[in-house]
PDB file of C-alpha atoms and ligand atoms in Angstrom:
ATOM      1  CA  MET A   1      -7.816 -34.470 -53.777  1.00 44.00           C
ATOM      2  CA  TRP A   2      -4.835 -35.173 -55.845  1.00 50.00           C
ATOM      3  CA  ALA A   3      -4.850 -32.385 -57.757  1.00 59.00           C
ATOM      4  CA  ASP A   4      -4.273 -30.538 -54.156  1.00 82.00           C
ATOM      5  CA  LEU A   5      -1.822 -33.009 -53.434  1.00 85.00           C
ATOM      6  CA  ASN A   6       0.279 -31.744 -56.766  1.00 88.00           C
ATOM      7  CA  GLU A   7      -0.434 -27.993 -55.939  1.00 92.00           C
ATOM      8  CA  GLN A   8       0.985 -28.719 -52.172  1.00 92.00           C
ATOM      9  CA  ARG A   9       4.137 -30.558 -53.487  1.00 93.00           C
ATOM     10  CA  LYS A  10       4.886 -27.426 -55.799  1.00 94.00           C
ATOM     11  CA  ALA A  11       4.341 -25.175 -53.119  1.00 95.00           C
ATOM     12  CA  ILE A  12       6.985 -27.306 -50.760  1.00 96.00           C
ATOM     13  CA  ALA A  13       9.362 -26.985 -53.562  1.00 95.00           C
ATOM     14  CA  ALA A  14       9.202 -23.325 -53.997  1.00 95.00           C
ATOM     15  CA  ALA A  15       9.458 -22.526 -50.710  1.00 95.00           C
ATOM     16  CA  MET A  16      12.273 -24.789 -50.234  1.00 95.00           C
ATOM     17  CA  ASP A  17      14.277 -22.921 -52.531  1.00 93.00           C
ATOM     18  CA  TYR A  18      14.705 -20.167 -49.539  1.00 90.00           C
ATOM     19  CA  ALA A  19      14.854 -22.956 -46.726  1.00 93.00           C
ATOM     20  CA  VAL A  20      16.723 -25.500 -47.984  1.00 95.00           C
ATOM     21  CA  PRO A  21      20.998 -25.033 -48.183  1.00 93.00           C
ATOM     22  CA  GLU A  22      22.135 -26.219 -51.727  1.00 93.00           C
ATOM     23  CA  ALA A  23      24.478 -28.882 -50.722  1.00 94.00           C
ATOM     24  CA  ASP A  24      21.546 -30.560 -48.900  1.00 94.00           C
ATOM     25  CA  ARG A  25      18.834 -29.824 -51.632  1.00 94.00           C
ATOM     26  CA  ASP A  26      18.735 -33.447 -53.283  1.00 93.00           C
ATOM     27  CA  GLU A  27      18.188 -35.273 -49.641  1.00 93.00           C
ATOM     28  CA  ALA A  28      15.330 -32.723 -48.925  1.00 95.00           C
ATOM     29  CA  GLU A  29      13.439 -33.605 -51.666  1.00 94.00           C
ATOM     30  CA  ASP A  30      13.965 -37.448 -50.929  1.00 92.00           C
ATOM     31  CA  LEU A  31      11.776 -37.006 -48.101  1.00 94.00           C
ATOM     32  CA  LEU A  32       9.082 -35.063 -50.171  1.00 93.00           C
ATOM     33  CA  GLU A  33       9.053 -37.943 -52.661  1.00 90.00           C
ATOM     34  CA  VAL A  34       8.530 -40.465 -49.708  1.00 89.00           C
ATOM     35  CA  TYR A  35       5.709 -38.632 -48.480  1.00 92.00           C
ATOM     36  CA  ARG A  36       4.233 -37.491 -52.098  1.00 87.00           C
ATOM     37  CA  GLU A  37       0.951 -38.857 -51.304  1.00 84.00           C
ATOM     38  CA  ASP A  38       0.555 -38.164 -47.866  1.00 89.00           C
ATOM     39  CA  ARG A  39      -1.669 -35.121 -46.723  1.00 88.00           C
ATOM     40  CA  ILE A  40      -0.724 -34.901 -43.137  1.00 92.00           C
ATOM     41  CA  ALA A  41       3.050 -35.294 -44.166  1.00 95.00           C
ATOM     42  CA  LEU A  42       2.848 -32.717 -46.877  1.00 95.00           C
ATOM     43  CA  THR A  43       0.803 -30.299 -44.481  1.00 95.00           C
ATOM     44  CA  LEU A  44       3.780 -30.493 -42.121  1.00 97.00           C
ATOM     45  CA  LEU A  45       6.572 -30.154 -44.853  1.00 97.00           C
ATOM     46  CA  LEU A  46       4.713 -26.973 -46.483  1.00 96.00           C
ATOM     47  CA  GLU A  47       4.429 -25.520 -43.008  1.00 96.00           C
ATOM     48  CA  PHE A  48       7.828 -25.988 -41.931  1.00 97.00           C
ATOM     49  CA  TYR A  49       9.359 -24.642 -45.115  1.00 96.00           C
ATOM     50  CA  SER A  50       6.916 -21.757 -45.334  1.00 94.00           C
ATOM     51  CA  TYR A  51       7.611 -20.421 -41.718  1.00 92.00           C
ATOM     52  CA  LEU A  52      10.844 -22.154 -40.620  1.00 90.00           C
ATOM     53  CA  PRO A  53      10.559 -22.612 -36.739  1.00 86.00           C
ATOM     54  CA  GLU A  54      14.020 -20.460 -36.325  1.00 85.00           C
ATOM     55  CA  ALA A  55      14.018 -18.292 -39.321  1.00 81.00           C
ATOM     56  CA  ARG A  56      17.033 -19.815 -40.856  1.00 86.00           C
ATOM     57  CA  GLU A  57      18.168 -22.095 -43.359  1.00 90.00           C
ATOM     58  CA  ASP A  58      17.009 -25.731 -42.397  1.00 93.00           C
ATOM     59  CA  TRP A  59      15.539 -29.078 -43.936  1.00 95.00           C
ATOM     60  CA  VAL A  60      13.612 -32.067 -42.512  1.00 96.00           C
ATOM     61  CA  HIS A  61      15.371 -35.425 -42.872  1.00 93.00           C
ATOM     62  CA  GLU A  62      13.009 -37.475 -41.165  1.00 96.00           C
ATOM     63  CA  LEU A  63       9.507 -37.761 -39.332  1.00 97.00           C
ATOM     64  CA  ARG A  64       8.645 -39.392 -36.459  1.00 97.00           C
ATOM     65  CA  VAL A  65       5.509 -40.261 -34.595  1.00 96.00           C
ATOM     66  CA  VAL A  66       5.236 -38.877 -31.253  1.00 97.00           C
ATOM     67  CA  ASN A  67       1.609 -39.822 -30.720  1.00 96.00           C
ATOM     68  CA  ARG A  68      -1.448 -39.754 -32.668  1.00 92.00           C
ATOM     69  CA  GLN A  69      -5.298 -40.368 -31.769  1.00 90.00           C
ATOM     70  CA  GLN A  70      -8.447 -40.855 -34.187  1.00 83.00           C
ATOM     71  CA  GLY A  71      -6.595 -38.678 -37.260  1.00 85.00           C
ATOM     72  CA  ILE A  72      -4.779 -36.164 -35.356  1.00 93.00           C
ATOM     73  CA  PHE A  73      -1.032 -36.728 -35.160  1.00 95.00           C
ATOM     74  CA  LEU A  74       1.587 -35.333 -33.054  1.00 97.00           C
ATOM     75  CA  LEU A  75       4.605 -35.442 -35.330  1.00 97.00           C
ATOM     76  CA  ALA A  76       8.419 -34.691 -34.802  1.00 97.00           C
ATOM     77  CA  ALA A  77      10.246 -33.195 -37.742  1.00 97.00           C
ATOM     78  CA  ILE A  78      13.957 -34.169 -37.460  1.00 96.00           C
ATOM     79  CA  THR A  79      15.875 -31.700 -38.980  1.00 94.00           C
ATOM     80  CA  ALA A  80      19.533 -30.928 -39.591  1.00 85.00           C
ATOM     81  CA  GLN A  81      19.821 -28.829 -36.457  1.00 85.00           C
ATOM     82  CA  HIS A  82      16.830 -29.462 -34.358  1.00 92.00           C
ATOM     83  CA  GLN A  83      13.780 -31.527 -33.640  1.00 95.00           C
ATOM     84  CA  TYR A  84      10.293 -29.694 -34.133  1.00 97.00           C
ATOM     85  CA  MET A  85       6.783 -30.868 -33.164  1.00 97.00           C
ATOM     86  CA  TYR A  86       3.660 -30.088 -34.843  1.00 97.00           C
ATOM     87  CA  LEU A  87      -0.125 -30.898 -34.428  1.00 97.00           C
ATOM     88  CA  VAL A  88      -1.625 -32.313 -37.903  1.00 95.00           C
ATOM     89  CA  SER A  89      -4.745 -33.715 -38.707  1.00 91.00           C
ATOM     90  CA  SER A  90      -6.865 -33.196 -42.079  1.00 84.00           C
ATOM     91  CA  GLU A  91      -8.316 -29.941 -40.611  1.00 86.00           C
ATOM     92  CA  GLY A  92      -5.138 -28.322 -40.126  1.00 91.00           C
ATOM     93  CA  ILE A  93      -1.734 -27.677 -38.402  1.00 95.00           C
ATOM     94  CA  GLU A  94      -0.261 -26.267 -35.231  1.00 96.00           C
ATOM     95  CA  PHE A  95       3.746 -25.550 -34.552  1.00 96.00           C
ATOM     96  CA  GLN A  96       4.336 -27.195 -30.843  1.00 96.00           C
ATOM     97  CA  GLY A  97       7.809 -25.931 -30.036  1.00 95.00           C
ATOM     98  CA  ARG A  98      10.866 -27.763 -30.163  1.00 95.00           C
ATOM     99  CA  VAL A  99      10.546 -31.701 -29.020  1.00 95.00           C
ATOM    100  CA  ASP A 100      13.637 -31.007 -26.462  1.00 91.00           C
ATOM    101  CA  ASP A 101      11.783 -28.675 -24.872  1.00 93.00           C
ATOM    102  CA  GLY A 102       9.412 -31.389 -24.119  1.00 93.00           C
ATOM    103  CA  PHE A 103       6.257 -29.147 -23.327  1.00 95.00           C
ATOM    104  CA  LEU A 104       2.537 -29.965 -24.646  1.00 96.00           C
ATOM    105  CA  ALA A 105      -0.136 -28.009 -23.336  1.00 96.00           C
ATOM    106  CA  GLN A 106      -2.389 -29.694 -20.615  1.00 96.00           C
ATOM    107  CA  GLU A 107      -5.583 -30.210 -22.794  1.00 96.00           C
ATOM    108  CA  LEU A 108      -3.136 -31.856 -25.278  1.00 96.00           C
ATOM    109  CA  LEU A 109      -1.633 -33.886 -22.745  1.00 97.00           C
ATOM    110  CA  ASP A 110      -4.998 -35.009 -21.699  1.00 96.00           C
ATOM    111  CA  PHE A 111      -6.208 -35.690 -25.301  1.00 95.00           C
ATOM    112  CA  PHE A 112      -3.197 -38.108 -26.260  1.00 96.00           C
ATOM    113  CA  GLU A 113      -3.608 -39.671 -22.470  1.00 95.00           C
ATOM    114  CA  TYR A 114      -0.303 -38.881 -21.002  1.00 96.00           C
ATOM    115  CA  ASP A 115      -0.393 -39.277 -17.291  1.00 95.00           C
ATOM    116  CA  SER A 116       1.817 -36.162 -16.745  1.00 96.00           C
ATOM    117  CA  ALA A 117       4.053 -33.249 -18.222  1.00 95.00           C
ATOM    118  CA  GLU A 118       6.895 -35.598 -16.764  1.00 96.00           C
ATOM    119  CA  ALA A 119       5.672 -38.606 -18.663  1.00 96.00           C
ATOM    120  CA  PHE A 120       5.517 -36.690 -21.921  1.00 97.00           C
ATOM    121  CA  ALA A 121       8.966 -35.092 -21.121  1.00 96.00           C
ATOM    122  CA  GLU A 122      10.359 -38.606 -20.971  1.00 95.00           C
ATOM    123  CA  VAL A 123       8.841 -39.570 -24.332  1.00 95.00           C
ATOM    124  CA  CYS A 124      10.544 -36.317 -25.710  1.00 94.00           C
ATOM    125  CA  ALA A 125      13.920 -37.162 -24.519  1.00 93.00           C
ATOM    126  CA  ALA A 126      13.979 -40.453 -26.768  1.00 93.00           C
ATOM    127  CA  VAL A 127      13.355 -39.238 -29.926  1.00 91.00           C
ATOM    128  CA  ASP A 128      15.336 -42.017 -31.510  1.00 90.00           C
ATOM    129  CA  ALA A 129      13.040 -44.484 -30.243  1.00 93.00           C
ATOM    130  CA  LEU A 130       9.764 -43.036 -31.625  1.00 94.00           C
ATOM    131  CA  PRO A 131       8.424 -44.590 -34.726  1.00 93.00           C
ATOM    132  CA  VAL A 132       8.976 -43.166 -38.211  1.00 94.00           C
ATOM    133  CA  TYR A 133       5.826 -41.712 -39.584  1.00 94.00           C
ATOM    134  CA  GLU A 134       4.537 -44.021 -42.372  1.00 87.00           C
ATOM    135  CA  PRO A 135       3.487 -42.605 -45.506  1.00 86.00           C
ATOM    136  CA  MET A 136      -0.310 -42.891 -45.379  1.00 74.00           C
ATOM    137  CA  GLN A 137      -1.030 -44.895 -48.844  1.00 70.00           C
ATOM    138  CA  LEU A 138       1.206 -47.518 -47.520  1.00 71.00           C
ATOM    139  CA  ASP A 139       0.134 -48.113 -44.117  1.00 78.00           C
ATOM    140  CA  GLU A 140      -2.541 -50.200 -43.863  1.00 84.00           C
ATOM    141  CA  GLU A 141      -3.447 -49.744 -40.126  1.00 87.00           C
ATOM    142  CA  ILE A 142      -4.780 -46.386 -41.456  1.00 85.00           C
ATOM    143  CA  CYS A 143      -7.853 -45.182 -43.089  1.00 87.00           C
ATOM    144  CA  PRO A 144      -6.479 -43.524 -45.996  1.00 81.00           C
ATOM    145  CA  ALA A 145      -9.641 -40.945 -46.153  1.00 82.00           C
ATOM    146  CA  CYS A 146      -9.848 -39.839 -42.517  1.00 86.00           C
ATOM    147  CA  HIS A 147      -6.645 -41.484 -40.796  1.00 85.00           C
ATOM    148  CA  ALA A 148      -8.405 -43.353 -38.053  1.00 90.00           C
ATOM    149  CA  ALA A 149      -6.117 -46.383 -36.925  1.00 91.00           C
ATOM    150  CA  ALA A 150      -7.370 -49.840 -37.046  1.00 93.00           C
ATOM    151  CA  GLY A 151     -10.068 -50.280 -34.373  1.00 95.00           C
ATOM    152  CA  GLU A 152     -10.822 -46.451 -33.927  1.00 95.00           C
ATOM    153  CA  TYR A 153     -13.955 -44.837 -35.233  1.00 94.00           C
ATOM    154  CA  HIS A 154     -13.843 -42.991 -38.748  1.00 94.00           C
ATOM    155  CA  GLU A 155     -14.633 -39.388 -38.506  1.00 90.00           C
ATOM    156  CA  LEU A 156     -18.010 -39.014 -39.174  1.00 90.00           C
ATOM    157  CA  GLY A 157     -18.777 -38.366 -42.829  1.00 87.00           C
ATOM    158  CA  CYS A 158     -15.771 -40.611 -43.762  1.00 89.00           C
ATOM    159  CA  PRO A 159     -16.367 -42.288 -47.023  1.00 85.00           C
ATOM    160  CA  VAL A 160     -14.786 -45.522 -45.884  1.00 90.00           C
ATOM    161  CA  GLU A 161     -17.216 -46.036 -42.648  1.00 94.00           C
ATOM    162  CA  ILE A 162     -19.441 -48.919 -43.381  1.00 95.00           C
ATOM    163  CA  CYS A 163     -22.968 -48.870 -42.429  1.00 96.00           C
ATOM    164  CA  PRO A 164     -24.055 -51.016 -39.725  1.00 97.00           C
ATOM    165  CA  TRP A 165     -27.732 -51.403 -41.032  1.00 96.00           C
ATOM    166  CA  CYS A 166     -27.172 -52.299 -44.717  1.00 96.00           C
ATOM    167  CA  GLY A 167     -23.397 -52.962 -44.973  1.00 93.00           C
ATOM    168  CA  GLY A 168     -23.053 -50.226 -47.760  1.00 91.00           C
ATOM    169  CA  GLN A 169     -21.334 -47.076 -47.526  1.00 90.00           C
ATOM    170  CA  LEU A 170     -22.419 -44.978 -44.700  1.00 92.00           C
ATOM    171  CA  ILE A 171     -22.366 -41.521 -46.804  1.00 88.00           C
ATOM    172  CA  HIS A 172     -24.246 -43.161 -49.599  1.00 88.00           C
ATOM    173  CA  CYS A 173     -26.943 -45.446 -48.659  1.00 92.00           C
ATOM    174  CA  ASP A 174     -30.590 -44.641 -47.564  1.00 92.00           C
ATOM    175  CA  CYS A 175     -30.396 -45.802 -43.996  1.00 94.00           C
ATOM    176  CA  ARG A 176     -29.900 -42.399 -42.396  1.00 91.00           C
ATOM    177  CA  TYR A 177     -33.207 -41.324 -43.600  1.00 91.00           C
ATOM    178  CA  GLU A 178     -34.875 -43.899 -42.891  1.00 93.00           C
ATOM    179  CA  GLN A 179     -33.747 -44.210 -39.180  1.00 93.00           C
ATOM    180  CA  LEU A 180     -34.941 -40.808 -38.442  1.00 91.00           C
ATOM    181  CA  GLY A 181     -38.094 -40.917 -40.666  1.00 91.00           C
ATOM    182  CA  LEU A 182     -36.590 -37.769 -42.942  1.00 87.00           C
ATOM    183  CA  ASP A 183     -36.138 -36.924 -46.533  1.00 86.00           C
ATOM    184  CA  GLY A 184     -32.734 -35.534 -46.061  1.00 83.00           C
ATOM    185  CA  LEU A 185     -30.446 -34.190 -43.214  1.00 81.00           C
ATOM    186  CA  THR A 186     -30.438 -30.666 -43.389  1.00 85.00           C
ATOM    187  CA  ASN A 187     -29.314 -29.073 -40.152  1.00 90.00           C
ATOM    188  CA  GLU A 188     -26.713 -29.568 -37.061  1.00 90.00           C
ATOM    189  CA  ALA A 189     -29.519 -31.136 -35.007  1.00 91.00           C
ATOM    190  CA  GLU A 190     -30.624 -33.726 -37.322  1.00 90.00           C
ATOM    191  CA  LEU A 191     -26.850 -34.585 -37.729  1.00 89.00           C
ATOM    192  CA  LEU A 192     -26.485 -34.855 -33.934  1.00 92.00           C
ATOM    193  CA  ARG A 193     -29.539 -36.944 -33.799  1.00 93.00           C
ATOM    194  CA  PHE A 194     -28.258 -39.459 -36.504  1.00 93.00           C
ATOM    195  CA  GLU A 195     -24.837 -39.625 -34.633  1.00 94.00           C
ATOM    196  CA  ALA A 196     -26.905 -40.637 -31.490  1.00 95.00           C
ATOM    197  CA  VAL A 197     -29.023 -43.339 -33.660  1.00 95.00           C
ATOM    198  CA  LEU A 198     -25.731 -44.647 -34.985  1.00 96.00           C
ATOM    199  CA  GLU A 199     -23.912 -44.963 -31.797  1.00 95.00           C
ATOM    200  CA  GLU A 200     -26.791 -46.901 -30.147  1.00 96.00           C
ATOM    201  CA  ARG A 201     -26.651 -49.201 -33.265  1.00 96.00           C
ATOM    202  CA  GLY A 202     -22.974 -49.561 -32.870  1.00 96.00           C
ATOM    203  CA  ARG A 203     -20.458 -47.980 -35.792  1.00 96.00           C
ATOM    204  CA  ILE A 204     -18.123 -50.319 -37.541  1.00 96.00           C
ATOM    205  CA  PRO A 205     -14.388 -48.946 -36.471  1.00 96.00           C
ATOM    206  CA  TYR A 206     -11.620 -48.912 -39.420  1.00 94.00           C
ATOM    207  CA  SER A 207     -10.118 -51.974 -40.256  1.00 94.00           C
ATOM    208  CA  PRO A 208      -7.641 -52.496 -43.051  1.00 90.00           C
ATOM    209  CA  GLU A 209     -10.195 -54.658 -45.107  1.00 89.00           C
ATOM    210  CA  GLN A 210     -12.328 -51.725 -45.510  1.00 87.00           C
ATOM    211  CA  ARG A 211      -9.502 -49.917 -47.745  1.00 78.00           C
ATOM    212  CA  PRO A 212     -10.766 -48.976 -50.971  1.00 67.00           C
ATOM    213  CA  SER A 213      -8.483 -50.207 -54.023  1.00 56.00           C
ATOM    214  CA  PHE A 214      -6.676 -47.399 -55.476  1.00 45.00           C
ATOM    215  CA  ALA A 215      -7.120 -48.182 -59.013  1.00 38.00           C
ATOM    216  CA  GLY A 216      -7.879 -45.107 -60.694  1.00 36.00           C
ATOM    217  CA  ASN A 217      -5.844 -41.890 -59.920  1.00 37.00           C
ATOM    218  CA  ASP A 218      -8.736 -39.983 -58.387  1.00 42.00           C
ATOM    219  CA  PRO A 219      -9.946 -41.711 -55.064  1.00 43.00           C
ATOM    220  CA  ASN A 220     -13.250 -40.226 -55.501  1.00 44.00           C
ATOM    221  CA  ASP A 221     -13.866 -42.332 -58.209  1.00 41.00           C
ATOM    222  CA  VAL A 222     -13.915 -45.341 -55.979  1.00 41.00           C
ATOM    223  CA  PHE A 223     -16.248 -44.155 -53.628  1.00 41.00           C
ATOM    224  CA  ASP A 224     -18.771 -43.498 -56.297  1.00 39.00           C
ATOM    225  CA  GLU A 225     -21.671 -45.615 -56.381  1.00 36.00           C
TER     226      GLU A 225
HETATM  227 ZN1   ZN B   1     -12.244 -43.083 -42.370  1.00 70.98          ZN
HETATM  228 ZN1   ZN B   2     -27.134 -48.300 -44.907  1.00 70.98          ZN
END
């Protein structure tokens, strides 16, 4: 994962060569430094600098949070000239147009629980009131692995999720096999059955005490037993 971030940062810096006016380069790189360990922000910056929305020189000086649900972020990239919206998660990224258009597809309005298109347009009209997007590793209220907020359930398979039966790491303990009476989970149907049993028992939502300490350079080490 850290090697990935490194490569992502290199790719962004390379794309910046074409995208950022020379006079603004230092400031553009400052933002890259702020988010150097934040996969969501790096994904956005790489997308922006690789496919400049208006196909001309521009650069991002700020990221703000329009909304977020379960690790899926609707972020505003504030550039020298405009404000653009991106839907970003650990799964990928989708450009959503300009913030001042104030438009979002109905399924996304529903997903982010806006009452109406007008309610969303109002939020877009006040970009300056939106919170600045905090770099992930610094924000204790967000699971560092799956980006669930405090009180939300982890993405199933998140290494930080705690097992409600034994109190260990859900992806490492044997409870899933014991609960299903199987030797392993080998297909989608078994996984769905496990999810149902897990929900019946009651999943443990993310809270900041669950954060692993990133003592080493590789977070995967922390998650190993
Ligand atoms: Zn998580
Ligand atoms: Zn367990």
